[in-house]
Tab-separated table of C-alpha atoms in Angstrom:
chain	number	residue	atom	x	y	z
A	1	UNK	CA	0.000	0.000	0.000
A	2	UNK	CA	1.358	3.489	-0.815
A	3	UNK	CA	2.236	5.667	2.159
A	4	UNK	CA	-0.463	8.091	3.256
A	5	UNK	CA	0.238	11.667	2.212
A	6	UNK	CA	1.577	13.648	5.144
A	7	UNK	CA	1.965	17.040	3.462
A	8	UNK	CA	0.184	18.704	0.550
A	9	UNK	CA	1.882	21.661	-1.122
A	10	UNK	CA	-0.837	23.813	-2.709
A	11	UNK	CA	-0.094	26.323	-5.464
A	12	UNK	CA	-2.875	28.636	-6.691
A	13	UNK	CA	-2.200	29.554	-10.317
A	14	UNK	CA	-3.693	31.923	-12.856
A	15	UNK	CA	-1.832	32.545	-16.119
A	16	UNK	CA	1.381	31.550	-14.356
A	17	UNK	CA	3.053	30.079	-17.424
A	18	UNK	CA	6.056	32.439	-17.372
A	19	UNK	CA	6.914	31.730	-13.724
A	20	UNK	CA	5.493	28.480	-12.385
A	21	UNK	CA	8.216	26.180	-13.685
A	22	UNK	CA	10.839	27.909	-11.540
A	23	UNK	CA	8.721	27.088	-8.493
A	24	UNK	CA	8.153	23.492	-9.612
A	25	UNK	CA	11.870	23.045	-10.264
A	26	UNK	CA	12.644	24.285	-6.757
A	27	UNK	CA	10.075	21.908	-5.282
A	28	UNK	CA	11.479	18.990	-7.294
A	29	UNK	CA	14.872	19.630	-5.688
A	30	UNK	CA	13.543	19.260	-2.126
A	31	UNK	CA	15.064	16.490	-0.038
A	32	UNK	CA	12.541	15.181	2.475
A	33	UNK	CA	11.800	11.556	3.231
A	34	UNK	CA	8.107	11.867	4.062
A	35	UNK	CA	5.133	11.299	1.768
A	36	UNK	CA	3.970	14.493	0.077
A	37	UNK	CA	2.138	15.787	-2.948
A	38	UNK	CA	1.922	18.945	-5.035
A	39	UNK	CA	-1.513	20.280	-5.994
A	40	UNK	CA	-1.713	23.095	-8.541
A	41	UNK	CA	-5.105	24.802	-8.309
A	42	UNK	CA	-5.698	26.361	-11.726
A	43	UNK	CA	-7.952	29.392	-11.415
A	44	UNK	CA	-9.017	29.399	-15.064
A	45	UNK	CA	-5.727	30.137	-16.816
A	46	UNK	CA	-5.910	31.037	-20.492
A	47	UNK	CA	-2.189	30.633	-21.151
A	48	UNK	CA	-0.002	27.503	-21.106
A	49	UNK	CA	0.105	27.108	-17.313
A	50	UNK	CA	-1.428	23.613	-17.305
A	51	UNK	CA	0.836	22.408	-20.113
A	52	UNK	CA	3.925	23.674	-18.331
A	53	UNK	CA	2.895	21.953	-15.098
A	54	UNK	CA	2.449	18.682	-17.002
A	55	UNK	CA	6.141	18.733	-17.895
A	56	UNK	CA	6.955	18.028	-14.252
A	57	UNK	CA	4.924	14.859	-13.877
A	58	UNK	CA	7.284	12.216	-12.564
A	59	UNK	CA	9.717	14.785	-11.204
A	60	UNK	CA	7.363	15.783	-8.402
A	61	UNK	CA	5.504	13.403	-6.067
A	62	UNK	CA	1.838	12.979	-6.889
A	63	UNK	CA	1.747	16.185	-8.920
A	64	UNK	CA	-1.713	17.044	-10.211
A	65	UNK	CA	-3.691	19.982	-11.474
A	66	UNK	CA	-7.208	20.573	-10.215
A	67	UNK	CA	-9.849	22.853	-11.727
A	68	UNK	CA	-10.335	25.859	-9.460
A	69	UNK	CA	-12.017	28.112	-12.015
A	70	UNK	CA	-15.484	28.335	-10.474
A	71	UNK	CA	-14.661	31.633	-8.748
A	72	UNK	CA	-11.902	33.995	-9.806
A	73	UNK	CA	-9.413	34.712	-7.046
A	74	UNK	CA	-6.447	33.228	-5.212
A	75	UNK	CA	-8.506	32.531	-2.091
A	76	UNK	CA	-10.905	30.302	-3.990
A	77	UNK	CA	-7.994	28.542	-5.684
A	78	UNK	CA	-6.316	27.875	-2.338
A	79	UNK	CA	-9.568	26.582	-0.867
A	80	UNK	CA	-10.239	24.368	-3.877
A	81	UNK	CA	-6.718	22.987	-3.690
A	82	UNK	CA	-7.020	22.326	0.029
A	83	UNK	CA	-10.356	20.598	-0.471
A	84	UNK	CA	-8.847	18.222	-3.031
A	85	UNK	CA	-5.560	17.688	-1.178
A	86	UNK	CA	-4.878	14.499	0.760
A	87	UNK	CA	-2.334	15.713	3.315
A	88	UNK	CA	-2.910	16.150	7.016
A	89	UNK	CA	-0.791	19.313	6.732
A	90	UNK	CA	-1.338	21.948	4.044
A	91	UNK	CA	1.499	24.166	2.838
A	92	UNK	CA	0.638	27.167	0.662
A	93	UNK	CA	3.082	28.776	-1.768
A	94	UNK	CA	2.598	30.949	-4.851
A	95	UNK	CA	3.276	30.169	-8.492
A	96	UNK	CA	5.552	33.170	-9.045
A	97	UNK	CA	7.862	32.627	-6.061
A	98	UNK	CA	10.666	30.139	-5.444
A	99	UNK	CA	11.184	28.008	-2.335
A	100	UNK	CA	14.699	27.562	-0.936
A	101	UNK	CA	16.497	24.213	-1.239
A	102	UNK	CA	15.724	23.138	2.342
A	103	UNK	CA	12.302	24.755	2.599
A	104	UNK	CA	10.264	21.555	2.875
A	105	UNK	CA	12.531	20.042	5.527
A	106	UNK	CA	12.019	23.033	7.799
A	107	UNK	CA	8.286	23.363	7.137
A	108	UNK	CA	7.752	19.648	7.713
A	109	UNK	CA	9.615	19.966	11.001
A	110	UNK	CA	7.091	22.563	12.149
A	111	UNK	CA	4.033	20.558	11.089
A	112	UNK	CA	3.276	19.604	14.689
A	113	UNK	CA	1.934	23.155	15.085
A	114	UNK	CA	-1.571	23.956	13.793
A	115	UNK	CA	-0.416	27.209	12.148
A	116	UNK	CA	3.112	28.141	11.113
A	117	UNK	CA	4.889	30.414	8.666
A	118	UNK	CA	8.288	30.517	7.037
A	119	UNK	CA	10.233	33.648	6.162
A	120	UNK	CA	10.369	35.664	2.970
A	121	UNK	CA	13.363	37.093	1.157
A	122	UNK	CA	12.792	39.645	-1.528
A	123	UNK	CA	14.079	38.828	-4.995
A	124	UNK	CA	14.749	41.213	-7.844
A	125	UNK	CA	16.077	40.540	-11.285
A	126	UNK	CA	19.165	39.167	-9.596
A	127	UNK	CA	19.090	36.765	-6.671
A	128	UNK	CA	19.613	38.600	-3.413
A	129	UNK	CA	18.978	42.092	-4.782
A	130	UNK	CA	18.399	44.003	-1.549
A	131	UNK	CA	16.855	46.983	-3.326
A	132	UNK	CA	14.329	45.127	-5.464
A	133	UNK	CA	10.617	45.803	-5.465
A	134	UNK	CA	10.000	49.161	-3.848
A	135	UNK	CA	13.462	50.435	-4.781
A	136	UNK	CA	14.918	50.298	-1.301
A	137	UNK	CA	16.378	47.756	1.056
A	138	UNK	CA	13.550	45.870	2.765
A	139	UNK	CA	13.627	43.505	5.721
A	140	UNK	CA	11.132	40.709	5.236
A	141	UNK	CA	9.656	38.513	7.908
A	142	UNK	CA	7.406	35.500	7.815
A	143	UNK	CA	5.228	36.940	10.576
A	144	UNK	CA	4.152	40.580	10.683
A	145	UNK	CA	3.703	42.286	14.033
A	146	UNK	CA	0.256	42.786	15.459
A	147	UNK	CA	0.112	46.612	15.225
A	148	UNK	CA	-2.179	46.554	18.235
A	149	UNK	CA	-4.326	43.579	17.274
A	150	UNK	CA	-3.113	40.176	16.034
A	151	UNK	CA	-0.119	38.878	14.101
A	152	UNK	CA	-0.300	37.953	10.417
A	153	UNK	CA	1.676	35.897	7.914
A	154	UNK	CA	1.685	35.806	4.130
A	155	UNK	CA	-0.068	32.982	2.298
A	156	UNK	CA	2.927	32.377	0.020
A	157	UNK	CA	4.773	30.608	2.838
A	158	UNK	CA	2.109	29.381	5.210
A	159	UNK	CA	1.423	26.022	6.826
A	160	UNK	CA	-1.781	24.883	8.511
A	161	UNK	CA	-3.172	21.609	9.754
A	162	UNK	CA	-6.136	20.308	7.782
A	163	UNK	CA	-8.143	20.246	11.004
A	164	UNK	CA	-7.586	23.965	11.607
A	165	UNK	CA	-8.234	24.846	7.949
A	166	UNK	CA	-11.577	23.039	8.182
A	167	UNK	CA	-12.389	24.646	11.523
A	168	UNK	CA	-11.794	28.131	10.102
A	169	UNK	CA	-13.609	27.294	6.884
A	170	UNK	CA	-10.737	28.195	4.596
A	171	UNK	CA	-9.662	31.583	3.268
A	172	UNK	CA	-12.320	34.280	3.084
A	173	UNK	CA	-13.191	34.537	-0.606
A	174	UNK	CA	-15.127	37.804	-0.289
A	175	UNK	CA	-12.088	39.894	0.651
A	176	UNK	CA	-10.516	42.233	-1.897
A	177	UNK	CA	-7.071	41.527	-0.449
A	178	UNK	CA	-5.526	40.525	2.862
A	179	UNK	CA	-7.159	37.098	2.927
A	180	UNK	CA	-3.976	35.645	4.415
A	181	UNK	CA	-4.094	38.214	7.221
A	182	UNK	CA	-7.747	37.355	7.823
A	183	UNK	CA	-6.972	33.635	7.920
A	184	UNK	CA	-4.272	34.202	10.537
A	185	UNK	CA	-6.557	36.437	12.559
A	186	UNK	CA	-9.344	33.853	12.430
A	187	UNK	CA	-6.925	31.200	13.683
A	188	UNK	CA	-5.717	33.386	16.559
A	189	UNK	CA	-9.262	34.285	17.534
A	190	UNK	CA	-9.758	30.529	17.929
A	191	UNK	CA	-6.775	30.409	20.287
A	192	UNK	CA	-3.931	29.371	17.949
A	193	UNK	CA	-0.724	31.358	17.626
A	194	UNK	CA	1.529	31.534	14.567
A	195	UNK	CA	4.669	29.471	15.000
A	196	UNK	CA	7.670	31.033	13.264
A	197	UNK	CA	9.927	28.964	10.992
A	198	UNK	CA	12.665	31.453	10.007
A	199	UNK	CA	14.819	28.862	8.210
A	200	UNK	CA	12.018	27.949	5.780
A	201	UNK	CA	12.716	30.604	3.145
A	202	UNK	CA	10.707	31.577	0.088
A	203	UNK	CA	12.157	33.974	-2.464
A	204	UNK	CA	9.406	36.504	-3.129
A	205	UNK	CA	9.073	38.376	-6.414
A	206	UNK	CA	7.885	41.967	-6.248
A	207	UNK	CA	5.833	43.346	-9.129
A	208	UNK	CA	8.109	44.203	-12.033
A	209	UNK	CA	6.341	47.241	-13.523
A	210	UNK	CA	5.018	50.414	-11.943
A	211	UNK	CA	1.525	49.588	-13.218
A	212	UNK	CA	1.610	46.122	-11.598
A	213	UNK	CA	3.012	47.610	-8.390
A	214	UNK	CA	0.278	50.260	-8.296
A	215	UNK	CA	-2.447	47.649	-8.819
A	216	UNK	CA	-1.051	45.397	-6.078
A	217	UNK	CA	-0.551	48.137	-3.502
A	218	UNK	CA	-3.915	49.748	-4.326
A	219	UNK	CA	-5.658	46.408	-3.716
A	220	UNK	CA	-3.772	46.051	-0.450
A	221	UNK	CA	-4.985	49.491	0.590
A	222	UNK	CA	-8.615	48.672	-0.216
A	223	UNK	CA	-8.194	45.333	1.541
A	224	UNK	CA	-6.836	47.007	4.679
A	225	UNK	CA	-10.001	49.077	4.991
A	226	UNK	CA	-12.142	45.988	4.428
A	227	UNK	CA	-10.223	44.061	7.096
A	228	UNK	CA	-10.933	46.809	9.587
A	229	UNK	CA	-14.614	46.757	8.613
A	230	UNK	CA	-14.804	42.986	9.146
A	231	UNK	CA	-12.782	42.739	12.361
A	232	UNK	CA	-13.498	45.958	14.240
A	233	UNK	CA	-16.303	44.195	16.102
A	234	UNK	CA	-13.748	41.799	17.638
A	235	UNK	CA	-11.208	44.417	18.592
A	236	UNK	CA	-9.295	45.466	15.476
A	237	UNK	CA	-8.182	49.059	16.155
A	238	UNK	CA	-8.897	51.848	13.703
A	239	UNK	CA	-5.723	53.160	12.059
A	240	UNK	CA	-4.596	56.510	13.405
A	241	UNK	CA	-6.146	59.413	11.514
A	242	UNK	CA	-3.286	61.734	12.438
A	243	UNK	CA	-0.789	59.127	11.245
A	244	UNK	CA	-2.684	58.803	7.970
A	245	UNK	CA	-2.624	62.582	7.456
A	246	UNK	CA	1.139	62.603	7.994
A	247	UNK	CA	1.540	59.822	5.408
A	248	UNK	CA	-0.688	61.639	2.937
A	249	UNK	CA	1.406	64.771	3.412
A	250	UNK	CA	4.540	62.723	2.784
A	251	UNK	CA	3.105	61.366	-0.459
A	252	UNK	CA	2.177	64.839	-1.697
A	253	UNK	CA	5.453	66.472	-0.680
A	254	UNK	CA	7.587	63.745	-2.228
A	255	UNK	CA	5.687	63.654	-5.540
A	256	UNK	CA	8.060	66.084	-7.345
A	257	UNK	CA	11.047	64.028	-6.217
A	258	UNK	CA	9.461	60.855	-7.632
A	259	UNK	CA	8.846	62.568	-10.959
A	260	UNK	CA	12.448	63.659	-11.449
A	261	UNK	CA	14.321	60.901	-9.601
A	262	UNK	CA	13.712	57.374	-10.989
A	263	UNK	CA	15.341	55.774	-7.928
A	264	UNK	CA	12.533	57.164	-5.754
A	265	UNK	CA	9.692	56.391	-8.152
A	266	UNK	CA	8.815	52.825	-7.078
A	267	UNK	CA	8.784	53.804	-3.418
A	268	UNK	CA	6.428	56.686	-4.139
A	269	UNK	CA	4.109	54.637	-6.358
A	270	UNK	CA	3.750	51.976	-3.652
A	271	UNK	CA	3.022	54.512	-0.903
A	272	UNK	CA	0.587	56.539	-3.019
A	273	UNK	CA	-1.296	53.449	-4.200
A	274	UNK	CA	-1.801	52.203	-0.640
A	275	UNK	CA	-3.110	55.576	0.502
A	276	UNK	CA	-5.524	55.868	-2.432
A	277	UNK	CA	-6.635	52.284	-1.850
A	278	UNK	CA	-7.364	52.979	1.809
A	279	UNK	CA	-9.388	56.059	0.877
A	280	UNK	CA	-11.442	54.132	-1.673
A	281	UNK	CA	-11.846	51.206	0.730
A	282	UNK	CA	-13.039	53.525	3.494
A	283	UNK	CA	-15.781	54.847	1.235
A	284	UNK	CA	-16.702	51.421	-0.135
A	285	UNK	CA	-16.957	49.716	3.272
A	286	UNK	CA	-18.255	52.729	5.231
A	287	UNK	CA	-15.370	52.968	7.673
A	288	UNK	CA	-12.585	55.425	8.436
A	289	UNK	CA	-9.336	53.602	7.654
A	290	UNK	CA	-7.157	56.183	5.950
């Protein structure tokens, strides 16, 4: 009889043809003795994502693609993948990132915890580029501080027991963004803390163009307002209005610098997009989260 699957690695994918093979190659290089599988949850890709994944059959244990196209969005894809997965532990990574060589060993070692998160290292065009993404050196962590409420971890390097995933009910599919934060908050509200696995590293790709960066950070801003709207009844604090005004002033004052200094442009675009997103989210969800 084949060994029961201990760990399922779930990858939500939508038009990930240009990037997913780097992730699959990194997963194929993992050295762990347990029984595991890789589930790619295709969210209705119209490119060659599925064909590219098929190239890795045989190189990855129990690799399969499942149809997760019923609802557009990464949360639905993650939930569909988790539903179809066989592992007692679910590990979530993204199609456009790359896990480190010993990632699975360290994540498997933490699987005794109901909720755990590895660490993230930002990647630019060149491996280890400290100034990638927003155009400045950034210190990444697998677990973000509570900021007065609860801790959070990103869903591109997150582990959860199947029992806890079922208890929570999966990722909230109605959120604009921040569904990973919401999942972590839901788990902590049930009494589970996030266990940190700093040696389990995922190389995270920032958005390559200013347009992509604006769209991402704008969605994050809208999502932040929605998170406050959803969780204020259980204690989530309202962001400081005075702090928001200071940040808005910073965005406006630094705009001329961003126009004439390319090195400052990505930083400004990211900050401005988040502020605009929060403003739009505040109006959409009838809260004050500037």
